[in-house]
JSON list of C-alpha atoms in Angstrom, two decimals:
[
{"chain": "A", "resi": 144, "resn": "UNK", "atom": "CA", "xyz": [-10.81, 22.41, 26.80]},
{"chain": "A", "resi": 145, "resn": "UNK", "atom": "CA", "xyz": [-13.84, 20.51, 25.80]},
{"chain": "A", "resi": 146, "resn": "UNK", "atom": "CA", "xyz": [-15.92, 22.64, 29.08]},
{"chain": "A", "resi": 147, "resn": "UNK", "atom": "CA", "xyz": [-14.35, 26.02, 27.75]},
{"chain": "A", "resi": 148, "resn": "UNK", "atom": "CA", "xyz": [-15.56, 25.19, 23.90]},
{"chain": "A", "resi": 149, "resn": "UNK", "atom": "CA", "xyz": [-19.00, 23.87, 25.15]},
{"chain": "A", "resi": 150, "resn": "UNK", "atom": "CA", "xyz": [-19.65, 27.55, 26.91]},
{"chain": "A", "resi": 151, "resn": "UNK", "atom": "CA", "xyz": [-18.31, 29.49, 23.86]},
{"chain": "A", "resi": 152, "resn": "UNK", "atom": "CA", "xyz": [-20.77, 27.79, 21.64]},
{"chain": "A", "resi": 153, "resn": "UNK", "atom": "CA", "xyz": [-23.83, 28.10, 23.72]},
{"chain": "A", "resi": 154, "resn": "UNK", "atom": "CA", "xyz": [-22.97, 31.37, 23.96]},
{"chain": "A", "resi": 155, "resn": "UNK", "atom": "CA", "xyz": [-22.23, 32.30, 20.48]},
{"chain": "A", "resi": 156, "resn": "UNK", "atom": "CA", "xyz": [-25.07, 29.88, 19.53]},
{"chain": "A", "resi": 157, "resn": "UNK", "atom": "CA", "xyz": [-27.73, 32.02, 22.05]},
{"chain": "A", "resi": 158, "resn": "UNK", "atom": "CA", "xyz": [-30.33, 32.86, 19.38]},
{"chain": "A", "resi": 159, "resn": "UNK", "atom": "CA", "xyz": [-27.68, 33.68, 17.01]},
{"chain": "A", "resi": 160, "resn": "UNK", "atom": "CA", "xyz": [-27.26, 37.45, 18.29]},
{"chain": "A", "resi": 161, "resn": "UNK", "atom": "CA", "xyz": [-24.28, 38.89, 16.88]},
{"chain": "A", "resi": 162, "resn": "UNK", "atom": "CA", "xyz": [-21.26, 39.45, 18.59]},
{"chain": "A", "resi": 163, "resn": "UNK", "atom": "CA", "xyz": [-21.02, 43.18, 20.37]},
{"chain": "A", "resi": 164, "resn": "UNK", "atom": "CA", "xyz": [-17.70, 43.32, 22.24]},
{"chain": "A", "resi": 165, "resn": "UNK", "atom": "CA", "xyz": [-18.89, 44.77, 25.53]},
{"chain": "A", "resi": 166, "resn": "UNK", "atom": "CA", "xyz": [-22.05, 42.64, 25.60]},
{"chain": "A", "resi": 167, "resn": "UNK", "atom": "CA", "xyz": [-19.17, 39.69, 25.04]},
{"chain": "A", "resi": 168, "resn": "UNK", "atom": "CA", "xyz": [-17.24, 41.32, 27.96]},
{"chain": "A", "resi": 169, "resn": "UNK", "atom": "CA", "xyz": [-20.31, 41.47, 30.54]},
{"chain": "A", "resi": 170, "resn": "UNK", "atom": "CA", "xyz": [-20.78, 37.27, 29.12]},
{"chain": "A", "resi": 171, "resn": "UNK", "atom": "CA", "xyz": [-17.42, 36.92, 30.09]},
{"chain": "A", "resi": 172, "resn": "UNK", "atom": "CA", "xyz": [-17.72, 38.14, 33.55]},
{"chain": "A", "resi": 173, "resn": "UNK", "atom": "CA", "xyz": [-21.25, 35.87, 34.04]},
{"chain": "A", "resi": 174, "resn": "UNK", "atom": "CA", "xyz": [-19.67, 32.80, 32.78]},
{"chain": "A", "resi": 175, "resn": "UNK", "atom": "CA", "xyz": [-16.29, 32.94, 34.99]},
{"chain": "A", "resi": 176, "resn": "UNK", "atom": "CA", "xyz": [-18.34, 33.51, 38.05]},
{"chain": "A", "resi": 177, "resn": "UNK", "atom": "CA", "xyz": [-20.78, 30.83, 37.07]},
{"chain": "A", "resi": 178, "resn": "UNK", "atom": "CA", "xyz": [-17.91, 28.16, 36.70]},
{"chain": "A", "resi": 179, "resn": "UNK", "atom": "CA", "xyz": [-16.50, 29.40, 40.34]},
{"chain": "A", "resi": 180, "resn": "UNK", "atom": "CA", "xyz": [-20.08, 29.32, 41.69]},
{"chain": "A", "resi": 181, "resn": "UNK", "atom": "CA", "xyz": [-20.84, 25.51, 39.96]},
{"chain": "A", "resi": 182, "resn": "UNK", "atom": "CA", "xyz": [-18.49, 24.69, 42.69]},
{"chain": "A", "resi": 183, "resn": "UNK", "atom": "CA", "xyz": [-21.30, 25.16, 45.39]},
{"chain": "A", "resi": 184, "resn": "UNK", "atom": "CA", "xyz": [-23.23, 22.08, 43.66]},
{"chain": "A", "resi": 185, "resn": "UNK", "atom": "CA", "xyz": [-19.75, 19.82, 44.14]},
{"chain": "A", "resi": 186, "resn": "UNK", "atom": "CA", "xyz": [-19.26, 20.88, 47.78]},
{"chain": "A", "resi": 187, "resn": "UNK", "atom": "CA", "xyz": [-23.50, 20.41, 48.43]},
{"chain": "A", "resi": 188, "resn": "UNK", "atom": "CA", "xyz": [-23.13, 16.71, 47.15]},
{"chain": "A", "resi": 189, "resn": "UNK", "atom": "CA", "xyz": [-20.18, 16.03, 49.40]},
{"chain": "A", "resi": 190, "resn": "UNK", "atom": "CA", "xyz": [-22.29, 18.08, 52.97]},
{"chain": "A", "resi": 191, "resn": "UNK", "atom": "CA", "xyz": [-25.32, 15.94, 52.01]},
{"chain": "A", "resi": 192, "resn": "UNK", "atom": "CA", "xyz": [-23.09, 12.86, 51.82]},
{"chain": "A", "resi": 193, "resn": "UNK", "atom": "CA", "xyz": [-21.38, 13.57, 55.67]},
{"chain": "A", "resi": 194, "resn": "UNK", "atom": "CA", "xyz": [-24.45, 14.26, 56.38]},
{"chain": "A", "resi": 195, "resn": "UNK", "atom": "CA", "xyz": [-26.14, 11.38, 55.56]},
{"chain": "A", "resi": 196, "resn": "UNK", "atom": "CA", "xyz": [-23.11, 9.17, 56.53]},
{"chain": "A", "resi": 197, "resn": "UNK", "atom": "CA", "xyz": [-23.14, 11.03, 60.06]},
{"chain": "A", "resi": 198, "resn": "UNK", "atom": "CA", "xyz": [-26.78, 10.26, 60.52]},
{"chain": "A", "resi": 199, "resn": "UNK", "atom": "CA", "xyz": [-27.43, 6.73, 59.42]},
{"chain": "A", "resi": 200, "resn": "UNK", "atom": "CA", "xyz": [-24.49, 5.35, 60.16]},
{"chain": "A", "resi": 201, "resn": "UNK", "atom": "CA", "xyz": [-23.45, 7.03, 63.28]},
{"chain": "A", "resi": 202, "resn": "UNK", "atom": "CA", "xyz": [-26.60, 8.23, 64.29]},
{"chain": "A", "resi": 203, "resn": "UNK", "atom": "CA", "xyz": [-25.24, 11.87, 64.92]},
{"chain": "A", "resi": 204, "resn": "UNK", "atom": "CA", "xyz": [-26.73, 14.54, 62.69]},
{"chain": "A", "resi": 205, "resn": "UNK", "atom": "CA", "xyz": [-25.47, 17.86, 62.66]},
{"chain": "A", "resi": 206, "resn": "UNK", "atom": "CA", "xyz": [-27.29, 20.96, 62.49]},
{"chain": "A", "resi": 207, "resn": "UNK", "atom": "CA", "xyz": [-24.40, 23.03, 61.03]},
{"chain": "A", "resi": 208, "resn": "UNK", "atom": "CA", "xyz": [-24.57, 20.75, 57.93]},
{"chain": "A", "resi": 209, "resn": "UNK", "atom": "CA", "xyz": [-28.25, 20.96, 57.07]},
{"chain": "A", "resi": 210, "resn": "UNK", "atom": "CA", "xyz": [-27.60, 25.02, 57.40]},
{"chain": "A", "resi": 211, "resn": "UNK", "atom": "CA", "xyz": [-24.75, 24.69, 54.86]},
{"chain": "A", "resi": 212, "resn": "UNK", "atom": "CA", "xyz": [-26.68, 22.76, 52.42]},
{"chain": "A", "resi": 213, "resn": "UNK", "atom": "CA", "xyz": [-29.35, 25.28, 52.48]},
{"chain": "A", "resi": 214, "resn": "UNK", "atom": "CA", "xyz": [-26.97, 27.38, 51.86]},
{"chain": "A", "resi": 215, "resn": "UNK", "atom": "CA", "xyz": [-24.83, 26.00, 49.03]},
{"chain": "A", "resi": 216, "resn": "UNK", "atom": "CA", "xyz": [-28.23, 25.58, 47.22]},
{"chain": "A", "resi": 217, "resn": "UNK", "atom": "CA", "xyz": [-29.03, 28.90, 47.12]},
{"chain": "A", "resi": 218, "resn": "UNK", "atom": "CA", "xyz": [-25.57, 30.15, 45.91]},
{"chain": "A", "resi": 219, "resn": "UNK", "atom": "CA", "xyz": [-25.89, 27.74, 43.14]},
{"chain": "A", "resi": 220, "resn": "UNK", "atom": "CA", "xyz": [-29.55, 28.69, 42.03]},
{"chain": "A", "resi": 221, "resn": "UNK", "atom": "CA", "xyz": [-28.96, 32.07, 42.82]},
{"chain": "A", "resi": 222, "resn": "UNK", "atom": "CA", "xyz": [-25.72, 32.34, 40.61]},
{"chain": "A", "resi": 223, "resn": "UNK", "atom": "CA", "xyz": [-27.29, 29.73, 37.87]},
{"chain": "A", "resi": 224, "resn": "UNK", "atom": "CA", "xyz": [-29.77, 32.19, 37.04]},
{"chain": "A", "resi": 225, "resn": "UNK", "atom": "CA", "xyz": [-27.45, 34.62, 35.14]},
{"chain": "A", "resi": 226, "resn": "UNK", "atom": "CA", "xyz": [-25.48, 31.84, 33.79]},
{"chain": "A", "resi": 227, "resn": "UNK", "atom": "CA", "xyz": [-28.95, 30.96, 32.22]},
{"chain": "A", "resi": 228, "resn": "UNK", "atom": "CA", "xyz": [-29.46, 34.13, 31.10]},
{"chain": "A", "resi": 229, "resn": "UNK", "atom": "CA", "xyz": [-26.26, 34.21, 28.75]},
{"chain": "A", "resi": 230, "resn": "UNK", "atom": "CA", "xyz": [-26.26, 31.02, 27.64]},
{"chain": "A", "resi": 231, "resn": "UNK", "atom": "CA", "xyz": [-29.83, 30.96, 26.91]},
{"chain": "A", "resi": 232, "resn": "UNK", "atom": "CA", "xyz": [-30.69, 27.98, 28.84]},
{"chain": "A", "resi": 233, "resn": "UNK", "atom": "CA", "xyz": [-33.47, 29.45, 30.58]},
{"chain": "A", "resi": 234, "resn": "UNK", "atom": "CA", "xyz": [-36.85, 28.00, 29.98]},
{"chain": "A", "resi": 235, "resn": "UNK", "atom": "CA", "xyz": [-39.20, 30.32, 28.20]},
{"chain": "A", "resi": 236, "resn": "UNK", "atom": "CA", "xyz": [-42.99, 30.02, 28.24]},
{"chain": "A", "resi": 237, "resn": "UNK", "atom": "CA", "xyz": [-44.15, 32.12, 25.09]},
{"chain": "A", "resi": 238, "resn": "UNK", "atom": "CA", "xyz": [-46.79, 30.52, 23.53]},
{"chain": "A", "resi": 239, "resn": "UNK", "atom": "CA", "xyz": [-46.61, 33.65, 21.05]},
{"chain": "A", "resi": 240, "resn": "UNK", "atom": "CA", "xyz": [-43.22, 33.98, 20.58]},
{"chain": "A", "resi": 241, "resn": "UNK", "atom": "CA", "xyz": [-42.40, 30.93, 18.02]},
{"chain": "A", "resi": 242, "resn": "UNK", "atom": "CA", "xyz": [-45.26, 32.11, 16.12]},
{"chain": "A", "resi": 243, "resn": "UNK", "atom": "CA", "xyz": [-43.42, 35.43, 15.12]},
{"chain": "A", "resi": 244, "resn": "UNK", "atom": "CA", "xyz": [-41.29, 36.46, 12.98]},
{"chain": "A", "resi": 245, "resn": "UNK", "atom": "CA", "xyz": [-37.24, 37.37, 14.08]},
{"chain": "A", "resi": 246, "resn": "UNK", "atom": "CA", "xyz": [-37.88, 41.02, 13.99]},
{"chain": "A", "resi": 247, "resn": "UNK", "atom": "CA", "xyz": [-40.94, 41.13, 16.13]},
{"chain": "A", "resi": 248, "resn": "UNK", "atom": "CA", "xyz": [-39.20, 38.12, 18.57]},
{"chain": "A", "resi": 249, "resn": "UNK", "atom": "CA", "xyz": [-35.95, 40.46, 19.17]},
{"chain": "A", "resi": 250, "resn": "UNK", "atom": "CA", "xyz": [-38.82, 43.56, 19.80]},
{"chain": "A", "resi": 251, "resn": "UNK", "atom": "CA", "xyz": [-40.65, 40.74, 22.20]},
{"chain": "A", "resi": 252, "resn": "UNK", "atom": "CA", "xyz": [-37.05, 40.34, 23.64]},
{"chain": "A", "resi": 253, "resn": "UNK", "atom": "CA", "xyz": [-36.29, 43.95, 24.47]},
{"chain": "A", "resi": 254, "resn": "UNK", "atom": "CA", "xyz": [-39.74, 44.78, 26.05]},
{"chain": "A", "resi": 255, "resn": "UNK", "atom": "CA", "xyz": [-39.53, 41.84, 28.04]},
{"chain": "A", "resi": 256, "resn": "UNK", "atom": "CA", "xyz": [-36.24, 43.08, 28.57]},
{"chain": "A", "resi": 257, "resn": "UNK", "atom": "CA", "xyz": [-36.21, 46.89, 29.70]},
{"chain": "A", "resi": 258, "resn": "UNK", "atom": "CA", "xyz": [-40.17, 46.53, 30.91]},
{"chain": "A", "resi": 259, "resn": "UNK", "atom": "CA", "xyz": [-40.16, 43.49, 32.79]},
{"chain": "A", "resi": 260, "resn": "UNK", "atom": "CA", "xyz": [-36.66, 42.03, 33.83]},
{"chain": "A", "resi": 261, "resn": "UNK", "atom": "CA", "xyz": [-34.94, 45.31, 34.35]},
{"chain": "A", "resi": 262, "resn": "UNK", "atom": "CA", "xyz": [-37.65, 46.31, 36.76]},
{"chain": "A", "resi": 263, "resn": "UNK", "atom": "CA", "xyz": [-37.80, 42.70, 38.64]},
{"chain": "A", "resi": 264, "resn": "UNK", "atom": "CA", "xyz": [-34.14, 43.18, 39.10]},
{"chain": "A", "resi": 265, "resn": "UNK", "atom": "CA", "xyz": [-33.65, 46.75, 40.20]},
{"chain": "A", "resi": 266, "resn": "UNK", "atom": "CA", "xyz": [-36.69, 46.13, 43.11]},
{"chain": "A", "resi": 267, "resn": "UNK", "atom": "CA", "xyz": [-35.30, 43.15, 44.35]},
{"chain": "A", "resi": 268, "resn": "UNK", "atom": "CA", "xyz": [-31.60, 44.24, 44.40]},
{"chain": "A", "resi": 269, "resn": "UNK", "atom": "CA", "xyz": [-32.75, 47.45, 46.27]},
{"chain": "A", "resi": 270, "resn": "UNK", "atom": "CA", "xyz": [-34.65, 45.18, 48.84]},
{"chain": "A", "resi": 271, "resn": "UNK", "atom": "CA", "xyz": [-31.80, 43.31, 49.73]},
{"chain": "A", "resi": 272, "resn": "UNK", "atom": "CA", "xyz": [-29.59, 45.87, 50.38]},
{"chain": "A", "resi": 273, "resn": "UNK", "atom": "CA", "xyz": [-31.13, 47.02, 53.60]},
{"chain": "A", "resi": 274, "resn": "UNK", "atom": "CA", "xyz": [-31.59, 43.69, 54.40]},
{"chain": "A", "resi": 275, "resn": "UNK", "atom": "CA", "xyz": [-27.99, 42.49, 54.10]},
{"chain": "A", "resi": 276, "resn": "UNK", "atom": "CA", "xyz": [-26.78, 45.62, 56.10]},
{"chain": "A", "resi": 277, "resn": "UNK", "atom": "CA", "xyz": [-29.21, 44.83, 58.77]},
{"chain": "A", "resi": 278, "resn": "UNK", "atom": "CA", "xyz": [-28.10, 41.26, 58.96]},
{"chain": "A", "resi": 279, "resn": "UNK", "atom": "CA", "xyz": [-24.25, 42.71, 59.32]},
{"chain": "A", "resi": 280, "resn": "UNK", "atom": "CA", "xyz": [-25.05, 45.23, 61.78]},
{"chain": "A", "resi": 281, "resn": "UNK", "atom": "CA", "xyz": [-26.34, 42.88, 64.44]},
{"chain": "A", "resi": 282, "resn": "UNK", "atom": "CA", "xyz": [-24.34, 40.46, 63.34]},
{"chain": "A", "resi": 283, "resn": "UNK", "atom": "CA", "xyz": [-26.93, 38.24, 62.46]},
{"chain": "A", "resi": 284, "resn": "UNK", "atom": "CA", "xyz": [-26.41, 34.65, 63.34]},
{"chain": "A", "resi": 285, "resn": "UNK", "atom": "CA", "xyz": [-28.42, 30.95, 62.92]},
{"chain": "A", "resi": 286, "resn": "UNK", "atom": "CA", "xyz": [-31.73, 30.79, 65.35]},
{"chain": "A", "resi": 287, "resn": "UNK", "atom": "CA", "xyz": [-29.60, 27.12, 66.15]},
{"chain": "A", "resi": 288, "resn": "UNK", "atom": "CA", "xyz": [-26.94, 27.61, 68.41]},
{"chain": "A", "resi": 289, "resn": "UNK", "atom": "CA", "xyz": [-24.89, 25.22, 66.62]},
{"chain": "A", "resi": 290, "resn": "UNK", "atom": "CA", "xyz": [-25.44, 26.90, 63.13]},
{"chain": "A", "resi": 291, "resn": "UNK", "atom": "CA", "xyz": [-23.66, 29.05, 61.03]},
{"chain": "A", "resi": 292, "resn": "UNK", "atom": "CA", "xyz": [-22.50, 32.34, 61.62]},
{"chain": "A", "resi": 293, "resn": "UNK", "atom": "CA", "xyz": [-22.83, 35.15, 59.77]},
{"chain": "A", "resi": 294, "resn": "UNK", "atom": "CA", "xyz": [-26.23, 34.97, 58.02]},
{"chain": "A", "resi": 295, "resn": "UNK", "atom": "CA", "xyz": [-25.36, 38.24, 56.30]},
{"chain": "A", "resi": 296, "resn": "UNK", "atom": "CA", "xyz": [-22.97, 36.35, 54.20]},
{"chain": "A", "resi": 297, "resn": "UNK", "atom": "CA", "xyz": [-25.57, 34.21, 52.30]},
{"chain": "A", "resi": 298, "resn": "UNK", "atom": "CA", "xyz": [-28.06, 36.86, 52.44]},
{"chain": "A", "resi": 299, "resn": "UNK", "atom": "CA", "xyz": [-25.38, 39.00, 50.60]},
{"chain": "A", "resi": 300, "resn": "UNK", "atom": "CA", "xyz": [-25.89, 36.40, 47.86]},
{"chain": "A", "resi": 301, "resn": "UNK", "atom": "CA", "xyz": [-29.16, 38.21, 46.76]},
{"chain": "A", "resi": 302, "resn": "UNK", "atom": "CA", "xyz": [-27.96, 41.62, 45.59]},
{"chain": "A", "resi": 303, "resn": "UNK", "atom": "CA", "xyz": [-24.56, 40.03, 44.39]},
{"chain": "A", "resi": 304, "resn": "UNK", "atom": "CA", "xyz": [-26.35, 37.52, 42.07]},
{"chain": "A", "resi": 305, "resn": "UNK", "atom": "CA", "xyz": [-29.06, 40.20, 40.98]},
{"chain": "A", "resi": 306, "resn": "UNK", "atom": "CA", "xyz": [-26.09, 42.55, 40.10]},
{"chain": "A", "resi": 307, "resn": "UNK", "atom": "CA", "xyz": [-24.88, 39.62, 37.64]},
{"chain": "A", "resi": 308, "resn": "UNK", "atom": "CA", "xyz": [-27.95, 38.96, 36.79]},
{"chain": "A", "resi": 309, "resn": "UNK", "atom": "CA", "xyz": [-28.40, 42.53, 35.08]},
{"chain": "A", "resi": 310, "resn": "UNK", "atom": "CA", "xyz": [-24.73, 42.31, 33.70]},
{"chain": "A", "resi": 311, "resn": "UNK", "atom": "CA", "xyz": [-26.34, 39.34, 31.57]},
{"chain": "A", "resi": 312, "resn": "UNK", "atom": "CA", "xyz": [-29.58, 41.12, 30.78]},
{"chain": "A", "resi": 313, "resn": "UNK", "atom": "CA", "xyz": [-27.74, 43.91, 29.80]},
{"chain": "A", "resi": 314, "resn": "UNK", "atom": "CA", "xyz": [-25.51, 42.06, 27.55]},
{"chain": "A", "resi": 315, "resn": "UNK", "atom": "CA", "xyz": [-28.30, 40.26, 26.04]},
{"chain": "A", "resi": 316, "resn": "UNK", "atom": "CA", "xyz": [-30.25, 43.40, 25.60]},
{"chain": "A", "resi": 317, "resn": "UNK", "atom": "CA", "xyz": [-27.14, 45.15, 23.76]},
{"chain": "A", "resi": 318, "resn": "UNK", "atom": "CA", "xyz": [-27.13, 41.97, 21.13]},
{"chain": "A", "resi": 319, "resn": "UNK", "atom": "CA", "xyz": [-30.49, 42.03, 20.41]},
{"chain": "A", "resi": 320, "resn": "UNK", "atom": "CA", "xyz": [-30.57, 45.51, 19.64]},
{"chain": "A", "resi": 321, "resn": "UNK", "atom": "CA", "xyz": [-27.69, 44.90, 17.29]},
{"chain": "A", "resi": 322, "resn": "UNK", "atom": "CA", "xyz": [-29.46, 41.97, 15.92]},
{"chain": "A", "resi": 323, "resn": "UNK", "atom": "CA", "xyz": [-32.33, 44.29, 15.23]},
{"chain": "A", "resi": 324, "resn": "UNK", "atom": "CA", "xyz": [-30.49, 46.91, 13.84]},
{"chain": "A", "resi": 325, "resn": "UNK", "atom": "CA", "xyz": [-28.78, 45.02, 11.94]},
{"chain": "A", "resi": 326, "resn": "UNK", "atom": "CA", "xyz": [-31.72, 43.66, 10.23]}
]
């Protein structure tokens, strides 16, 4: 209960943007993934663990298990990203932007917005789509014989977490047009 109240406030709490029910919706949809994708960081701690217990104390590494954690990492940064985005917990490195005044900050917002983030995302999601479908057609495994499958899988990841990543921009972008609007 305590988790589920924490994540209501930061969002509520982001920049105190008022509340637009579809930009709440698109939140909705970035925070439930992002607490089924915080998983990745539990299951990386217990891989590096074996891992570490399997060569220290048995003297038997395994290459499978260095893939995964590689792996697990970049679900969890890749996913954490949007998360960020919505709750607002993003690090921001605007020298200017303290300085001005809550109008001109949610203008700064939505340029940054539609002029810079929009762009970065649509490029890199349509990169990865050929990418991902080349990595599935040849059915794309580890260079390591005894890795992982299936490298289309994680590569999936980057279109997937770019897509929620713009379902958070969006969102973000709706309520600060509201807030501006709204005066």
């Amino acid at each position: 209960v305590s988790y589920r109240f924490c994540q209501e406030s930061m969002v509520s709490e982001s920049n105190s943007l008022p509340a637009v029910p579809f930009a709440m919706w698109l939140e909705k949809i970035v925070l439930g993934a992002g607490k089924i994708f915080a998983w990745a960081y539990v299951l990386l701690i217990a891989v590096i663990l074996l891992q570490v217990v399997l060569r220290y104390g048995f003297n038997h590494g395994m290459v499978i298990l260095e893939e995964l954690q590689w792996h697990l990492y970049a679900i969890g940064v890749m996913f954490g990203v949007s998360y960020a985005q919505v709750t607002n917990a993003h690090i921001r490195v605007d020298l200017f932007h303290a300085a001005l005044s809550e109008r001109a900050q949610y203008r700064w917002e939505i340029f940054g917005i539609v002029f810079l983030l929009f762009p970065f995302i649509y490029v890199v999601f349509d990169s990865s789509l050929p990418f991902v479908y080349d990595a599935w057609r040849i059915g794309e495994t580890s260079a390591s014989p005894t890795g992982l499958p299936f490298r289309w899988a994680i590569k999936a990841v980057i279109p997937l977490s770019f897509a929620l990543l713009f379902f958070a921009s969006l969102a973000r972008l709706i309520r600060t047009v509201a807030a501006l609007r709204r005066g």
